[in-house]
Short mmCIF file of N, CA, C and O in Angstrom, two decimals:
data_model
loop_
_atom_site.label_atom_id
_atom_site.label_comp_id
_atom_site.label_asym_id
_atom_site.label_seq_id
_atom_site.Cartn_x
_atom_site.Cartn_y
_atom_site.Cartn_z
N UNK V 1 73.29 87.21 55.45
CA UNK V 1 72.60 88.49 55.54
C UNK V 1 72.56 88.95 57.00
O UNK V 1 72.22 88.24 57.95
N UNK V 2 72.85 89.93 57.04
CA UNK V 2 72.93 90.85 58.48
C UNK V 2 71.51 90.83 59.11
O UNK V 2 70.45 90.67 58.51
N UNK V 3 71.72 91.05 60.55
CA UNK V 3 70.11 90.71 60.83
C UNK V 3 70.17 91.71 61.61
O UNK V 3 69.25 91.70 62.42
N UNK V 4 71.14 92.91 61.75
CA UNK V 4 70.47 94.73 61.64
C UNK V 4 71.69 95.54 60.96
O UNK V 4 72.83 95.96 61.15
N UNK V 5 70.85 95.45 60.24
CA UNK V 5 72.08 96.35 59.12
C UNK V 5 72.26 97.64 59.30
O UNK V 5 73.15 98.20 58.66
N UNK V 6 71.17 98.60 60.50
CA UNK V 6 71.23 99.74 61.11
C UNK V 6 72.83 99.95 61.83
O UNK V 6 73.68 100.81 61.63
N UNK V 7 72.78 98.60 62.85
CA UNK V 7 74.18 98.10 63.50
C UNK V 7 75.09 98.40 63.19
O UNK V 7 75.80 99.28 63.67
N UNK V 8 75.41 97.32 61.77
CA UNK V 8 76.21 97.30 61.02
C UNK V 8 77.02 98.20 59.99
O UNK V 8 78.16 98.14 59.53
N UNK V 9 76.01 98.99 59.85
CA UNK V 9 76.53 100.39 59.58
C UNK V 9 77.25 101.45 60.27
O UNK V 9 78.08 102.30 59.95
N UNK V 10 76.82 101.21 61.04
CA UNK V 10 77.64 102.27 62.14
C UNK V 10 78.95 101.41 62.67
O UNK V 10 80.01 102.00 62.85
N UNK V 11 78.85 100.20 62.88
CA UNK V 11 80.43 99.34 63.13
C UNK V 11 81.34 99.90 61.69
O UNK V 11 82.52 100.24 61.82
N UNK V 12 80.84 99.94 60.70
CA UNK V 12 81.39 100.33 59.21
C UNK V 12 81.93 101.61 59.91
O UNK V 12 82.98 101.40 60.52
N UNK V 13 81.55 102.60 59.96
CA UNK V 13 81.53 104.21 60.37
C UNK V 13 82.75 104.00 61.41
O UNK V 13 83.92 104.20 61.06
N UNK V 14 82.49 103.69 62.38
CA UNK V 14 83.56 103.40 63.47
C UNK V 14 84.55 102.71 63.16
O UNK V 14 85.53 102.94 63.86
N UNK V 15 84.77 101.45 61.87
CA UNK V 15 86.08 101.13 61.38
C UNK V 15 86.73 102.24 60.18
O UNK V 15 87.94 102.40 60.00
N UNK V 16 85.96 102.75 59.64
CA UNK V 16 86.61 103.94 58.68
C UNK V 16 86.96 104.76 59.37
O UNK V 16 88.11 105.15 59.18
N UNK V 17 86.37 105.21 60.16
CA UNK V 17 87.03 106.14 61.29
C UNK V 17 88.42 106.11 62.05
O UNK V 17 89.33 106.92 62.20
N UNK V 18 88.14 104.62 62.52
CA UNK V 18 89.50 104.53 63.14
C UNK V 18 90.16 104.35 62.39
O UNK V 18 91.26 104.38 62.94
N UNK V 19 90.34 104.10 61.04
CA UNK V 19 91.46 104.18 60.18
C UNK V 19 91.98 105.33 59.67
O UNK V 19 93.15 105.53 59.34
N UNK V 20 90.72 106.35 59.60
CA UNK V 20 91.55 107.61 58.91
C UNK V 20 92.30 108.48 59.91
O UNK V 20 93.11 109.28 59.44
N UNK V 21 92.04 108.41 61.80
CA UNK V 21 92.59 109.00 61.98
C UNK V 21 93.58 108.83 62.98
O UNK V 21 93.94 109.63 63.83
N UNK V 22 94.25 106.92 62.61
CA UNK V 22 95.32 106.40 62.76
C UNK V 22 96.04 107.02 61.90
O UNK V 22 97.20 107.06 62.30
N UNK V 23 95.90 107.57 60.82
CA UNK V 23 96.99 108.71 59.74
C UNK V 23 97.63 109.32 60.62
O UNK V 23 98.83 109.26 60.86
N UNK V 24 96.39 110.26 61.41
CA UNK V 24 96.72 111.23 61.79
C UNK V 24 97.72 111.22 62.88
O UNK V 24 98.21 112.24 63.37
N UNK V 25 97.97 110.05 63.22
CA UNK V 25 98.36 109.91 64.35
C UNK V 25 100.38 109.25 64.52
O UNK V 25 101.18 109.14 65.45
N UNK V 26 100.41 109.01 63.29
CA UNK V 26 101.68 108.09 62.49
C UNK V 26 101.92 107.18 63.22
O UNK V 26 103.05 107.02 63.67
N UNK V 27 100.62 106.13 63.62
CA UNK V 27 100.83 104.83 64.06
C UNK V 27 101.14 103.68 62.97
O UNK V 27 100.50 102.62 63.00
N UNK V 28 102.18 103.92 61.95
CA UNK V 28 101.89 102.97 61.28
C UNK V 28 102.39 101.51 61.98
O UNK V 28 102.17 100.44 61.41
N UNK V 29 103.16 101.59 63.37
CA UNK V 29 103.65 99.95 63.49
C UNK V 29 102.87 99.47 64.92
O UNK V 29 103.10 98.43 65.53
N UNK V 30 101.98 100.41 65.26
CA UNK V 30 101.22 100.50 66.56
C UNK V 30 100.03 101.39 66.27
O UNK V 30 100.16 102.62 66.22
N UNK V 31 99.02 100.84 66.10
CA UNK V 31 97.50 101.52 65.87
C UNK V 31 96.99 102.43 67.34
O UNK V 31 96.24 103.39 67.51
N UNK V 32 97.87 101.55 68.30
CA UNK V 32 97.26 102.16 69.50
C UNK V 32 98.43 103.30 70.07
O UNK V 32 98.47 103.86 71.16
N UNK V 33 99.09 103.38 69.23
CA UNK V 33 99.97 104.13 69.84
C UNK V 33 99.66 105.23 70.83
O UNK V 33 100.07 105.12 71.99
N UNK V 34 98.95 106.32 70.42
CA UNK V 34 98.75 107.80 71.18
C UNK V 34 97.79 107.30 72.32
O UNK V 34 98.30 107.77 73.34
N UNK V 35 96.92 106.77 72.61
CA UNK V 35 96.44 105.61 73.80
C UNK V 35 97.48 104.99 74.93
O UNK V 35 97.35 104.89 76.15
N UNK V 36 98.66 104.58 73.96
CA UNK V 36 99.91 104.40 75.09
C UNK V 36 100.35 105.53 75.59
O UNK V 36 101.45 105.30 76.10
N UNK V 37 99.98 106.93 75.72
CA UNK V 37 100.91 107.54 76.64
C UNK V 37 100.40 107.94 77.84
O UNK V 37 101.07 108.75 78.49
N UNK V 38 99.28 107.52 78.31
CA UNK V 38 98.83 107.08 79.37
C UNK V 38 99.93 105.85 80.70
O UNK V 38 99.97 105.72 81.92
N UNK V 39 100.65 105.22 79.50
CA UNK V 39 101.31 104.35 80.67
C UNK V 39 102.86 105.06 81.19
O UNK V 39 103.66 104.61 82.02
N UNK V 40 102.91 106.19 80.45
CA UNK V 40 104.26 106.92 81.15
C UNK V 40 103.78 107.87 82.35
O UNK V 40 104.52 108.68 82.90
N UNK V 41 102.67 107.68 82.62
CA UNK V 41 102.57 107.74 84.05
C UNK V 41 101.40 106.67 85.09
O UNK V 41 100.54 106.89 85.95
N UNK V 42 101.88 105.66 84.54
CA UNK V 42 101.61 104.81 85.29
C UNK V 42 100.53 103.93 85.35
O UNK V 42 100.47 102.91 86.03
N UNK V 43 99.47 104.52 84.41
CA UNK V 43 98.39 103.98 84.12
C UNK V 43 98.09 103.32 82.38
O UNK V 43 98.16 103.75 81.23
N UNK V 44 97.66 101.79 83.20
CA UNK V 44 97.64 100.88 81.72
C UNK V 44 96.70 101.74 80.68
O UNK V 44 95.81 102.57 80.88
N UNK V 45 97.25 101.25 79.60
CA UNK V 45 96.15 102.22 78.37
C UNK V 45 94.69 101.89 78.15
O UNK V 45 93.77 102.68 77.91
N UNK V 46 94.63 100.62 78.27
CA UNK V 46 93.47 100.19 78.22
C UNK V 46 92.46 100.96 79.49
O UNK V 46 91.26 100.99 79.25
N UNK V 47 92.97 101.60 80.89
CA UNK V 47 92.68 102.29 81.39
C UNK V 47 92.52 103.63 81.16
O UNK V 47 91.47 104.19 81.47
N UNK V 48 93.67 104.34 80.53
CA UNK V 48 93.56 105.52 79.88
C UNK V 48 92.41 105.70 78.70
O UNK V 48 92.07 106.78 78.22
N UNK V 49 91.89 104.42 78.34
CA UNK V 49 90.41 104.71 77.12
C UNK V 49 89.49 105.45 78.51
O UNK V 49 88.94 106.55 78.47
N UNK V 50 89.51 104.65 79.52
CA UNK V 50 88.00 105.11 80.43
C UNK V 50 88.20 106.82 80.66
O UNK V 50 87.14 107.42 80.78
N UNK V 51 89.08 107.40 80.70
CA UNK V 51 89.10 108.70 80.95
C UNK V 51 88.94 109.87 79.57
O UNK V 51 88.68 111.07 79.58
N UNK V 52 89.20 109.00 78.56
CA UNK V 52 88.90 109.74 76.82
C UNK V 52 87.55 109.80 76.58
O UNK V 52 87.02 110.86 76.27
N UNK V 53 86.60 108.24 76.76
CA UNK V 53 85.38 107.94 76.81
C UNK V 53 84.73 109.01 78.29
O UNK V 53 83.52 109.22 78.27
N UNK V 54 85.23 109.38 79.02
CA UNK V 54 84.69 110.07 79.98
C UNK V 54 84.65 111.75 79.63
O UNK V 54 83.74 112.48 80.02
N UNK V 55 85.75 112.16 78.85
CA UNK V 55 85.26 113.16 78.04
C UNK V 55 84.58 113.61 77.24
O UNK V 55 84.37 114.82 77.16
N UNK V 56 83.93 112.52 76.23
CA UNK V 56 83.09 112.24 75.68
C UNK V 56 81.74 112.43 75.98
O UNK V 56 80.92 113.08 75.34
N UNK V 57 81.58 111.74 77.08
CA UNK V 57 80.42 111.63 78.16
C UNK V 57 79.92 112.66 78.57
O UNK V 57 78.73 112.95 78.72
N UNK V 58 80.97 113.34 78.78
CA UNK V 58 80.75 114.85 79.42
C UNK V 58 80.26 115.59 77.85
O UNK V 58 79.48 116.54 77.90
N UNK V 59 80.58 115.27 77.00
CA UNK V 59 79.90 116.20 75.81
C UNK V 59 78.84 115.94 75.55
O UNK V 59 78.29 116.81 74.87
N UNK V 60 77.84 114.52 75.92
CA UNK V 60 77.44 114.42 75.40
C UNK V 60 76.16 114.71 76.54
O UNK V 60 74.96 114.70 76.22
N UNK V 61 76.72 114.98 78.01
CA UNK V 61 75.76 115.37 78.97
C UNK V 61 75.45 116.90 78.47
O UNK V 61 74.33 117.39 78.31
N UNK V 62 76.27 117.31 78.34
CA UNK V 62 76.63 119.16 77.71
C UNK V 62 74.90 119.22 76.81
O UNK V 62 73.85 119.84 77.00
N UNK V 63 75.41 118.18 75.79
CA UNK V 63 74.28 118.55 74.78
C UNK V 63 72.87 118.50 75.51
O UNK V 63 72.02 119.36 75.29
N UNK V 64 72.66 117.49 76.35
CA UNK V 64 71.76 117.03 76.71
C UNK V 64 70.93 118.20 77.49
O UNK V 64 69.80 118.64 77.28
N UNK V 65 72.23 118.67 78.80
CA UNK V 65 71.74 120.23 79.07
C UNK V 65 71.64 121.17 78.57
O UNK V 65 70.95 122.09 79.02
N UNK V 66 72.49 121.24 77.18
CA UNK V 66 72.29 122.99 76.40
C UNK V 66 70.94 123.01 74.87
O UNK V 66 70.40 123.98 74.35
N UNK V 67 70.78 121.27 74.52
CA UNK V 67 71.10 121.20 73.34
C UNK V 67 71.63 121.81 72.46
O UNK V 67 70.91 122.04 71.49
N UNK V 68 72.66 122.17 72.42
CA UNK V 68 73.51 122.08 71.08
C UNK V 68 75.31 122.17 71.77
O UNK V 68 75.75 122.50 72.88
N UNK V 69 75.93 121.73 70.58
CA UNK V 69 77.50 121.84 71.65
C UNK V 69 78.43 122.91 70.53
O UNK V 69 78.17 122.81 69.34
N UNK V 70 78.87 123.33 70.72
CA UNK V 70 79.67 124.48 69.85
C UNK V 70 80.58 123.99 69.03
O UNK V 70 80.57 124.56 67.94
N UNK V 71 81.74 122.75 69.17
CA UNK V 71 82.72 122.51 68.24
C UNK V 71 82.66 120.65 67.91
O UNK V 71 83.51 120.09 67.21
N UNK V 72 81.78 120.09 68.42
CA UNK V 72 82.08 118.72 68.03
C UNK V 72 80.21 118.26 68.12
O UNK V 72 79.69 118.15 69.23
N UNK V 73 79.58 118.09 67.13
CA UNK V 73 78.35 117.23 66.91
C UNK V 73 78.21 116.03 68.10
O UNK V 73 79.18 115.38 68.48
N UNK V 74 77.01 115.88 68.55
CA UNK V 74 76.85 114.96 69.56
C UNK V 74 76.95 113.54 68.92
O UNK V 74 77.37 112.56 69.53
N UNK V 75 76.54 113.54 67.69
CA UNK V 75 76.76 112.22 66.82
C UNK V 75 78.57 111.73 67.02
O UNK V 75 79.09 110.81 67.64
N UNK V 76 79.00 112.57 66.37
CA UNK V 76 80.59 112.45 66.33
C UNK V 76 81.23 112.16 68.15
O UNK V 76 82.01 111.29 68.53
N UNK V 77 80.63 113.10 68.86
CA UNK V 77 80.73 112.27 70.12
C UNK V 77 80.47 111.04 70.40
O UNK V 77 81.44 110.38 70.77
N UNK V 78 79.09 110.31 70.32
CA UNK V 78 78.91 108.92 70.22
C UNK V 78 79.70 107.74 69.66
O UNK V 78 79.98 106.67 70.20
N UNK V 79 79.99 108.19 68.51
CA UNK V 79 81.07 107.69 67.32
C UNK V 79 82.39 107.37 68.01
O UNK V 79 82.75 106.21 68.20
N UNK V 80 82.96 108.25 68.32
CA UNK V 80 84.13 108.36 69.38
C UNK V 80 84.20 107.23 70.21
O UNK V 80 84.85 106.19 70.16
N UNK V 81 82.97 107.90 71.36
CA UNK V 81 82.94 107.10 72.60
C UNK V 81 82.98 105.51 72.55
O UNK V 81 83.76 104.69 73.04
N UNK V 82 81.75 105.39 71.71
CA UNK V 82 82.13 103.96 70.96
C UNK V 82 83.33 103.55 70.27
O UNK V 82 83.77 102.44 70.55
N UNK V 83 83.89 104.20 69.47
CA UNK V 83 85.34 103.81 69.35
C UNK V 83 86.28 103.69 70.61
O UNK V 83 86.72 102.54 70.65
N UNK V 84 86.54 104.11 71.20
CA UNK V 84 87.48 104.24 72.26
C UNK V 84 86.89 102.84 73.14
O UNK V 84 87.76 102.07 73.56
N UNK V 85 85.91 102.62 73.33
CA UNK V 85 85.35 100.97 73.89
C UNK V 85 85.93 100.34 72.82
O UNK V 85 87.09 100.08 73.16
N UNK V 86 85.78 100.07 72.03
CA UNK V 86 85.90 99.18 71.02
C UNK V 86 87.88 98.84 71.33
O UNK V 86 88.36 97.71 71.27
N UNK V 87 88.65 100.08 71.62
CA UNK V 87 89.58 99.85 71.83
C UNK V 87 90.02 99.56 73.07
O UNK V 87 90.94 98.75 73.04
N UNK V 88 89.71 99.90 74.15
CA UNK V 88 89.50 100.03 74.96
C UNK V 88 89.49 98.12 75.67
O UNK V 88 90.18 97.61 76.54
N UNK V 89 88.21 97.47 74.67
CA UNK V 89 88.49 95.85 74.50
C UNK V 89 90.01 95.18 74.35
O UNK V 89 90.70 94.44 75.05
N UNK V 90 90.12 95.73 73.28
CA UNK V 90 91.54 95.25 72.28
C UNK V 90 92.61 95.54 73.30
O UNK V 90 93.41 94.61 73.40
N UNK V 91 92.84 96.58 74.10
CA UNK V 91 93.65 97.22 74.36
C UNK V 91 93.80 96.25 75.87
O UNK V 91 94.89 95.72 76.11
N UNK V 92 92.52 96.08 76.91
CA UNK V 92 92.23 94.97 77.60
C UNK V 92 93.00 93.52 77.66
O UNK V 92 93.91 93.04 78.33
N UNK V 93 92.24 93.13 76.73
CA UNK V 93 92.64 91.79 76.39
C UNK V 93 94.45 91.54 75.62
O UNK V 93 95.11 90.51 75.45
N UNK V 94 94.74 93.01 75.31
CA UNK V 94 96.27 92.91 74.90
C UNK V 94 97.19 92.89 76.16
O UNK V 94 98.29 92.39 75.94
N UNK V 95 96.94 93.42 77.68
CA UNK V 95 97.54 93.71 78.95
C UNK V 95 97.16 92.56 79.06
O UNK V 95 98.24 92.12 79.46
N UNK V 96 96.13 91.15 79.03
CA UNK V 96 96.08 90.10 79.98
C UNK V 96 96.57 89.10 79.02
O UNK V 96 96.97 88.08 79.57
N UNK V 97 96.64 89.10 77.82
CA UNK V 97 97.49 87.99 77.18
C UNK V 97 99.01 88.58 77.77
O UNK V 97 99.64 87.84 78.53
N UNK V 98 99.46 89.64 77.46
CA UNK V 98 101.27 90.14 78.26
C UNK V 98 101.12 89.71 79.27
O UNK V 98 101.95 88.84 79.50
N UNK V 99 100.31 89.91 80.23
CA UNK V 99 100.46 89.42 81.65
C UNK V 99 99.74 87.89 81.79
O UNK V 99 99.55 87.32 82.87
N UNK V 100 99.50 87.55 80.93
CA UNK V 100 99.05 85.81 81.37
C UNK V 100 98.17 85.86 82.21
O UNK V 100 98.18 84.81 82.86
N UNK V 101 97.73 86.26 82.40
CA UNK V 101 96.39 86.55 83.84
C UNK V 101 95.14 85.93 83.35
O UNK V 101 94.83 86.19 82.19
N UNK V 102 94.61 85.40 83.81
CA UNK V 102 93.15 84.57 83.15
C UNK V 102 92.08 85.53 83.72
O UNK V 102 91.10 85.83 83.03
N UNK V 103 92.32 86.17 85.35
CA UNK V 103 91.54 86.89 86.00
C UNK V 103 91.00 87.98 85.65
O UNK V 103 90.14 88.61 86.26
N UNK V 104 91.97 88.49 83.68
CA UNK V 104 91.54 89.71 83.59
C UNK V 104 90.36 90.02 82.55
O UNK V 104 90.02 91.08 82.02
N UNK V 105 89.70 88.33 82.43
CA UNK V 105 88.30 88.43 82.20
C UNK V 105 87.68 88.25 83.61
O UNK V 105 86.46 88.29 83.76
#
């Protein structure tokens, strides 16, 4: 038994999420695909999450100063932002197993 199922719900939300709009994206042999095009100029992807999550951020300062935001719910921002960490991990730890690096914990 889950010991916050508040949590756990929203990890649910954030894995349905990232699945429906890996569709959108026609990653079927690379989930992270559209995340990789950050490294055709030079910057690792797992780096390119901090600047997606930073847009985010900015929406969600927006709300904070206007309350209300015009085309994307501050919830669905959160949702996001947290997704993009979540990958952001994966995406991490996928550059330091390729590079063998222990340092990149």
């Amino acid at each position: 038994m889950s010991q916050n199922p508040l949590f756990d719900d929203v990890i649910t939300e954030i894995v349905a999420l990232h699945d429906s709009k890996n569709d959108d994206y026609g990653a079927d042999t690379d989930p992270f695909k559209n995340f990789r095009g950050s490294e055709a100029l030079g910057i690792p992807a797992w780096l390119g999450c901090e600047v997606r999550m930073g847009d985010k951020t900015r929406r969600v300062e927006e709300f904070v100063k206007k309350g209300r935001l015009n085309n994307e719910g501050v919830r669905d921002s959160l949702i996001d932002r947290a997704c993009y960490a979540i990958i952001q991990v994966a995406l991490y730890d996928q550059a330091a197993k390729t590079a063998n690096k222990a340092d990149y914990r």
